[in-house]
Amino acid sequence: MSQVPAATRALRVLRFLATQADPVPLERILRACDLPRSTAYHLLNTMIDEGFVVHLPDEHRYGLGVAAFEVGSGFTRQEPLARLARRPLAELVDRTGHGAHLAVLHGRDVLYVIEERAPGRPPLVTDVGVRLPAHLTASGRTILAALPPSQVRALYPDRTAFVDRHGKGPASLSALRTVLAATRQRGHATEDGEVTPGLQSVAAPVLDHNAHPVAGVAVTFPSDGGADVAAIAAAVTATAARLTRRVSGPVAT
């Protein structure tokens, strides 16, 4: 028996919500976590105040909040992911001839944890440790596109959440949803001149064993039309799939 029952219950709720494809009603949480109704209300309200749970009053449902994703992305920023990704990214650079990077979601930004530069290519703004708005970057968009819609809505509650760099990119939740829908349909994300004029990127998500996006793999190249975008997108997608297998482990059959 845990000596900190409130902490045990809170972690149980987080673990349950993390396994759900969409936010769930209170009754589901009560049954799955074996909680009295009064206890659940107090627990959820505290978790909402701390940002770990979001309440959708119109739907009478609860889902994971931004703080939960920040904690989860903390794991991906640690050395295990970097060790797993560095060789595949180096091989991606060799295959495409362009710089590649790995980024993780941090609030409404992406944080770049690995950058592999192509020989002879100029350095990019995606250096290790740099943070950029997720909705403007290909790596951020590919992560956002793999999140439940309710979590995207929690990240971008109104227009003030959308920052602007060069007058391009989505400036509202509806515009972002259109971009993310196109990303899911293609199977990879794109951006052209929204981070740096004259450069474009394509990216694909790295997923964990719950199909949750833990990172984005991207390649950046000039927008002058000389690059084979389809071939680059295929290489990026293949690298992301390779990392997904490494991160999620073997799948039971």
CSV table of C-alpha atoms in Angstrom, one decimal:
chain,number,residue,atom,x,y,z
A,1,MET,CA,0.0,0.0,0.0
A,2,SER,CA,1.3,3.4,-0.9
A,3,GLN,CA,2.2,5.8,1.9
A,4,VAL,CA,1.1,8.7,-0.3
A,5,PRO,CA,-2.4,7.7,-1.6
A,6,ALA,CA,-3.1,11.1,-3.2
A,7,ALA,CA,0.1,10.8,-5.3
A,8,THR,CA,-0.8,7.2,-6.3
A,9,ARG,CA,-4.3,8.2,-7.4
A,10,ALA,CA,-3.0,11.2,-9.4
A,11,LEU,CA,-0.5,9.0,-11.2
A,12,ARG,CA,-3.2,6.4,-11.8
A,13,VAL,CA,-5.4,9.1,-13.4
A,14,LEU,CA,-2.5,10.3,-15.6
A,15,ARG,CA,-1.6,6.8,-16.7
A,16,PHE,CA,-5.3,6.1,-17.6
A,17,LEU,CA,-5.7,9.4,-19.5
A,18,ALA,CA,-2.5,8.8,-21.4
A,19,THR,CA,-3.9,5.5,-22.8
A,20,GLN,CA,-7.1,7.1,-24.1
A,21,ALA,CA,-7.4,8.2,-27.7
A,22,ASP,CA,-9.6,11.2,-26.7
A,23,PRO,CA,-10.8,13.0,-23.5
A,24,VAL,CA,-13.2,10.9,-21.4
A,25,PRO,CA,-16.1,11.6,-19.2
A,26,LEU,CA,-15.8,11.6,-15.4
A,27,GLU,CA,-17.6,8.2,-15.1
A,28,ARG,CA,-14.9,6.5,-17.1
A,29,ILE,CA,-12.2,7.9,-14.8
A,30,LEU,CA,-14.1,6.8,-11.7
A,31,ARG,CA,-14.5,3.2,-12.9
A,32,ALA,CA,-11.0,2.9,-14.4
A,33,CYS,CA,-9.2,4.4,-11.4
A,34,ASP,CA,-11.5,3.1,-8.7
A,35,LEU,CA,-12.1,6.5,-7.2
A,36,PRO,CA,-15.0,7.9,-5.1
A,37,ARG,CA,-16.7,10.8,-6.9
A,38,SER,CA,-15.9,13.4,-4.3
A,39,THR,CA,-12.2,12.3,-4.3
A,40,ALA,CA,-12.1,12.4,-8.1
A,41,TYR,CA,-13.5,16.0,-8.2
A,42,HIS,CA,-10.9,17.3,-5.8
A,43,LEU,CA,-8.1,15.4,-7.5
A,44,LEU,CA,-9.0,16.5,-11.0
A,45,ASN,CA,-9.5,20.1,-9.9
A,46,THR,CA,-6.0,20.2,-8.4
A,47,MET,CA,-4.5,18.5,-11.6
A,48,ILE,CA,-6.3,21.1,-13.7
A,49,ASP,CA,-4.9,23.9,-11.6
A,50,GLU,CA,-1.4,22.5,-12.2
A,51,GLY,CA,-1.9,22.0,-15.9
A,52,PHE,CA,-1.8,18.2,-15.9
A,53,VAL,CA,-5.4,17.8,-16.8
A,54,VAL,CA,-7.7,19.9,-19.0
A,55,HIS,CA,-11.5,20.0,-18.6
A,56,LEU,CA,-13.7,20.4,-21.7
A,57,PRO,CA,-16.9,21.7,-20.2
A,58,ASP,CA,-18.9,21.7,-23.4
A,59,GLU,CA,-18.2,17.9,-23.8
A,60,HIS,CA,-18.1,17.1,-20.0
A,61,ARG,CA,-14.8,15.3,-20.6
A,62,TYR,CA,-11.3,15.4,-19.2
A,63,GLY,CA,-8.0,14.9,-21.0
A,64,LEU,CA,-4.3,15.4,-20.5
A,65,GLY,CA,-3.1,19.0,-20.1
A,66,VAL,CA,0.0,20.8,-21.4
A,67,ALA,CA,2.0,20.0,-18.3
A,68,ALA,CA,1.6,16.3,-18.8
A,69,PHE,CA,3.1,16.7,-22.3
A,70,GLU,CA,6.0,18.8,-20.9
A,71,VAL,CA,6.8,16.0,-18.4
A,72,GLY,CA,6.6,13.4,-21.1
A,73,SER,CA,8.8,15.3,-23.5
A,74,GLY,CA,11.3,15.6,-20.8
A,75,PHE,CA,12.2,11.9,-21.3
A,76,THR,CA,12.7,12.5,-25.0
A,77,ARG,CA,15.2,15.3,-24.3
A,78,GLN,CA,17.4,13.0,-22.3
A,79,GLU,CA,20.3,11.0,-23.6
A,80,PRO,CA,18.5,7.8,-24.5
A,81,LEU,CA,16.7,9.4,-27.4
A,82,ALA,CA,19.8,11.2,-28.6
A,83,ARG,CA,21.8,8.0,-28.6
A,84,LEU,CA,19.1,6.2,-30.6
A,85,ALA,CA,18.7,9.0,-33.1
A,86,ARG,CA,22.2,10.2,-33.9
A,87,ARG,CA,23.3,7.5,-36.3
A,88,PRO,CA,20.0,7.4,-38.2
A,89,LEU,CA,20.1,11.2,-38.6
A,90,ALA,CA,23.7,11.1,-39.8
A,91,GLU,CA,22.7,8.5,-42.4
A,92,LEU,CA,19.7,10.7,-43.4
A,93,VAL,CA,22.1,13.6,-44.1
A,94,ASP,CA,24.3,11.3,-46.2
A,95,ARG,CA,21.2,10.1,-48.1
A,96,THR,CA,19.7,13.5,-48.8
A,97,GLY,CA,22.7,15.8,-48.9
A,98,HIS,CA,20.9,18.3,-46.6
A,99,GLY,CA,20.9,19.0,-42.9
A,100,ALA,CA,18.7,17.1,-40.6
A,101,HIS,CA,17.5,17.6,-37.0
A,102,LEU,CA,15.5,16.0,-34.2
A,103,ALA,CA,13.1,18.2,-32.2
A,104,VAL,CA,10.7,17.5,-29.3
A,105,LEU,CA,7.6,19.4,-28.2
A,106,HIS,CA,8.0,21.8,-25.3
A,107,GLY,CA,4.8,23.7,-24.6
A,108,ARG,CA,3.9,25.5,-27.8
A,109,ASP,CA,7.5,25.4,-29.0
A,110,VAL,CA,9.8,22.7,-30.4
A,111,LEU,CA,13.2,22.2,-28.8
A,112,TYR,CA,16.0,21.0,-31.1
A,113,VAL,CA,18.0,18.2,-29.4
A,114,ILE,CA,20.1,17.0,-32.4
A,115,GLU,CA,21.4,18.7,-35.5
A,116,GLU,CA,23.4,16.9,-38.2
A,117,ARG,CA,24.8,19.4,-40.7
A,118,ALA,CA,25.5,18.5,-44.3
A,119,PRO,CA,29.1,19.2,-45.4
A,120,GLY,CA,29.4,22.5,-47.2
A,121,ARG,CA,25.9,23.7,-46.1
A,122,PRO,CA,25.5,26.8,-44.0
A,123,PRO,CA,24.4,26.5,-40.4
A,124,LEU,CA,20.6,26.7,-39.7
A,125,VAL,CA,18.6,28.3,-36.9
A,126,THR,CA,17.7,24.8,-35.7
A,127,ASP,CA,20.9,24.5,-33.6
A,128,VAL,CA,20.8,22.3,-30.5
A,129,GLY,CA,19.0,24.0,-27.7
A,130,VAL,CA,17.1,26.5,-29.9
A,131,ARG,CA,13.3,26.8,-29.4
A,132,LEU,CA,10.9,27.8,-32.3
A,133,PRO,CA,7.1,28.0,-32.5
A,134,ALA,CA,5.8,24.5,-33.2
A,135,HIS,CA,3.0,25.7,-35.5
A,136,LEU,CA,5.5,27.3,-37.9
A,137,THR,CA,8.0,24.4,-38.1
A,138,ALA,CA,7.7,21.1,-40.0
A,139,SER,CA,9.0,19.2,-37.0
A,140,GLY,CA,6.4,20.9,-34.7
A,141,ARG,CA,3.6,20.3,-37.2
A,142,THR,CA,4.3,16.6,-37.5
A,143,ILE,CA,4.2,16.2,-33.7
A,144,LEU,CA,1.0,18.3,-33.4
A,145,ALA,CA,-0.7,16.4,-36.2
A,146,ALA,CA,-0.2,13.2,-34.2
A,147,LEU,CA,-1.8,14.6,-31.0
A,148,PRO,CA,-5.5,14.3,-30.1
A,149,PRO,CA,-7.4,17.4,-31.3
A,150,SER,CA,-8.3,18.2,-27.8
A,151,GLN,CA,-4.7,18.5,-26.8
A,152,VAL,CA,-4.0,20.8,-29.7
A,153,ARG,CA,-6.9,22.9,-28.6
A,154,ALA,CA,-5.5,23.1,-25.1
A,155,LEU,CA,-2.2,24.2,-26.5
A,156,TYR,CA,-3.7,26.9,-28.7
A,157,PRO,CA,-6.8,28.3,-26.8
A,158,ASP,CA,-7.0,31.6,-28.7
A,159,ARG,CA,-5.2,33.8,-31.3
A,160,THR,CA,-2.7,35.1,-28.7
A,161,ALA,CA,-1.0,31.6,-28.8
A,162,PHE,CA,0.1,32.1,-32.4
A,163,VAL,CA,3.3,34.0,-32.8
A,164,ASP,CA,4.5,35.3,-36.2
A,165,ARG,CA,8.1,35.4,-37.6
A,166,HIS,CA,7.8,36.3,-41.3
A,167,GLY,CA,4.1,37.0,-41.8
A,168,LYS,CA,3.4,33.4,-42.9
A,169,GLY,CA,1.8,30.4,-41.2
A,170,PRO,CA,-1.4,29.7,-39.4
A,171,ALA,CA,-2.7,32.5,-37.1
A,172,SER,CA,-5.8,30.7,-35.7
A,173,LEU,CA,-6.8,27.3,-34.4
A,174,SER,CA,-9.0,26.7,-37.5
A,175,ALA,CA,-6.1,27.6,-39.8
A,176,LEU,CA,-3.8,25.3,-37.8
A,177,ARG,CA,-6.3,22.4,-38.0
A,178,THR,CA,-6.3,22.8,-41.8
A,179,VAL,CA,-2.5,22.5,-41.9
A,180,LEU,CA,-2.5,19.5,-39.5
A,181,ALA,CA,-5.2,17.7,-41.6
A,182,ALA,CA,-3.1,18.1,-44.7
A,183,THR,CA,-0.1,16.8,-42.8
A,184,ARG,CA,-1.9,13.7,-41.7
A,185,GLN,CA,-3.2,13.1,-45.3
A,186,ARG,CA,0.4,13.4,-46.8
A,187,GLY,CA,2.0,11.4,-44.0
A,188,HIS,CA,4.6,14.2,-43.4
A,189,ALA,CA,4.7,17.9,-42.5
A,190,THR,CA,6.1,20.7,-44.6
A,191,GLU,CA,6.9,24.4,-44.2
A,192,ASP,CA,8.4,26.8,-46.7
A,193,GLY,CA,9.9,30.1,-45.6
A,194,GLU,CA,7.9,30.3,-42.4
A,195,VAL,CA,11.0,29.8,-40.2
A,196,THR,CA,13.7,31.1,-42.5
A,197,PRO,CA,13.0,32.8,-45.9
A,198,GLY,CA,14.5,30.8,-48.7
A,199,LEU,CA,14.5,27.5,-46.8
A,200,GLN,CA,11.9,24.8,-46.6
A,201,SER,CA,11.6,21.6,-44.4
A,202,VAL,CA,9.8,18.3,-44.4
A,203,ALA,CA,9.3,16.2,-41.2
A,204,ALA,CA,7.8,13.0,-39.9
A,205,PRO,CA,6.9,11.9,-36.4
A,206,VAL,CA,8.6,9.5,-34.0
A,207,LEU,CA,6.0,7.6,-32.0
A,208,ASP,CA,6.2,5.6,-28.8
A,209,HIS,CA,4.5,2.3,-28.0
A,210,ASN,CA,1.2,4.2,-27.5
A,211,ALA,CA,1.5,5.9,-30.8
A,212,HIS,CA,2.1,9.2,-29.0
A,213,PRO,CA,4.5,11.5,-30.8
A,214,VAL,CA,7.8,11.9,-28.9
A,215,ALA,CA,9.8,13.8,-31.5
A,216,GLY,CA,9.9,15.0,-35.1
A,217,VAL,CA,12.6,14.2,-37.7
A,218,ALA,CA,13.1,16.9,-40.3
A,219,VAL,CA,15.4,17.8,-43.2
A,220,THR,CA,15.8,21.5,-44.3
A,221,PHE,CA,16.9,22.5,-47.8
A,222,PRO,CA,16.7,25.5,-50.2
A,223,SER,CA,13.4,26.6,-51.6
A,224,ASP,CA,14.9,27.2,-55.1
A,225,GLY,CA,13.2,24.2,-56.6
A,226,GLY,CA,16.4,22.2,-57.1
A,227,ALA,CA,15.7,19.6,-54.4
A,228,ASP,CA,13.7,16.4,-55.0
A,229,VAL,CA,11.1,17.0,-52.3
A,230,ALA,CA,9.4,13.7,-52.8
A,231,ALA,CA,12.6,11.8,-52.3
A,232,ILE,CA,13.6,13.8,-49.3
A,233,ALA,CA,10.1,13.3,-47.8
A,234,ALA,CA,10.4,9.5,-48.3
A,235,ALA,CA,13.8,9.4,-46.7
A,236,VAL,CA,12.6,11.5,-43.7
A,237,THR,CA,9.6,9.2,-43.3
A,238,ALA,CA,11.7,6.1,-43.4
A,239,THR,CA,14.1,7.5,-40.8
A,240,ALA,CA,11.2,8.4,-38.5
A,241,ALA,CA,9.7,4.9,-38.9
A,242,ARG,CA,13.1,3.4,-38.0
A,243,LEU,CA,13.3,5.6,-34.9
A,244,THR,CA,9.8,4.7,-34.0
A,245,ARG,CA,10.7,1.0,-34.0
A,246,ARG,CA,13.7,1.8,-31.8
A,247,VAL,CA,11.8,3.9,-29.3
A,248,SER,CA,8.7,1.7,-29.1
A,249,GLY,CA,10.5,-1.6,-29.0
A,250,PRO,CA,9.4,-4.9,-30.6
A,251,VAL,CA,5.7,-5.2,-31.3
A,252,ALA,CA,4.0,-8.4,-30.0
A,253,THR,CA,2.4,-10.6,-32.6
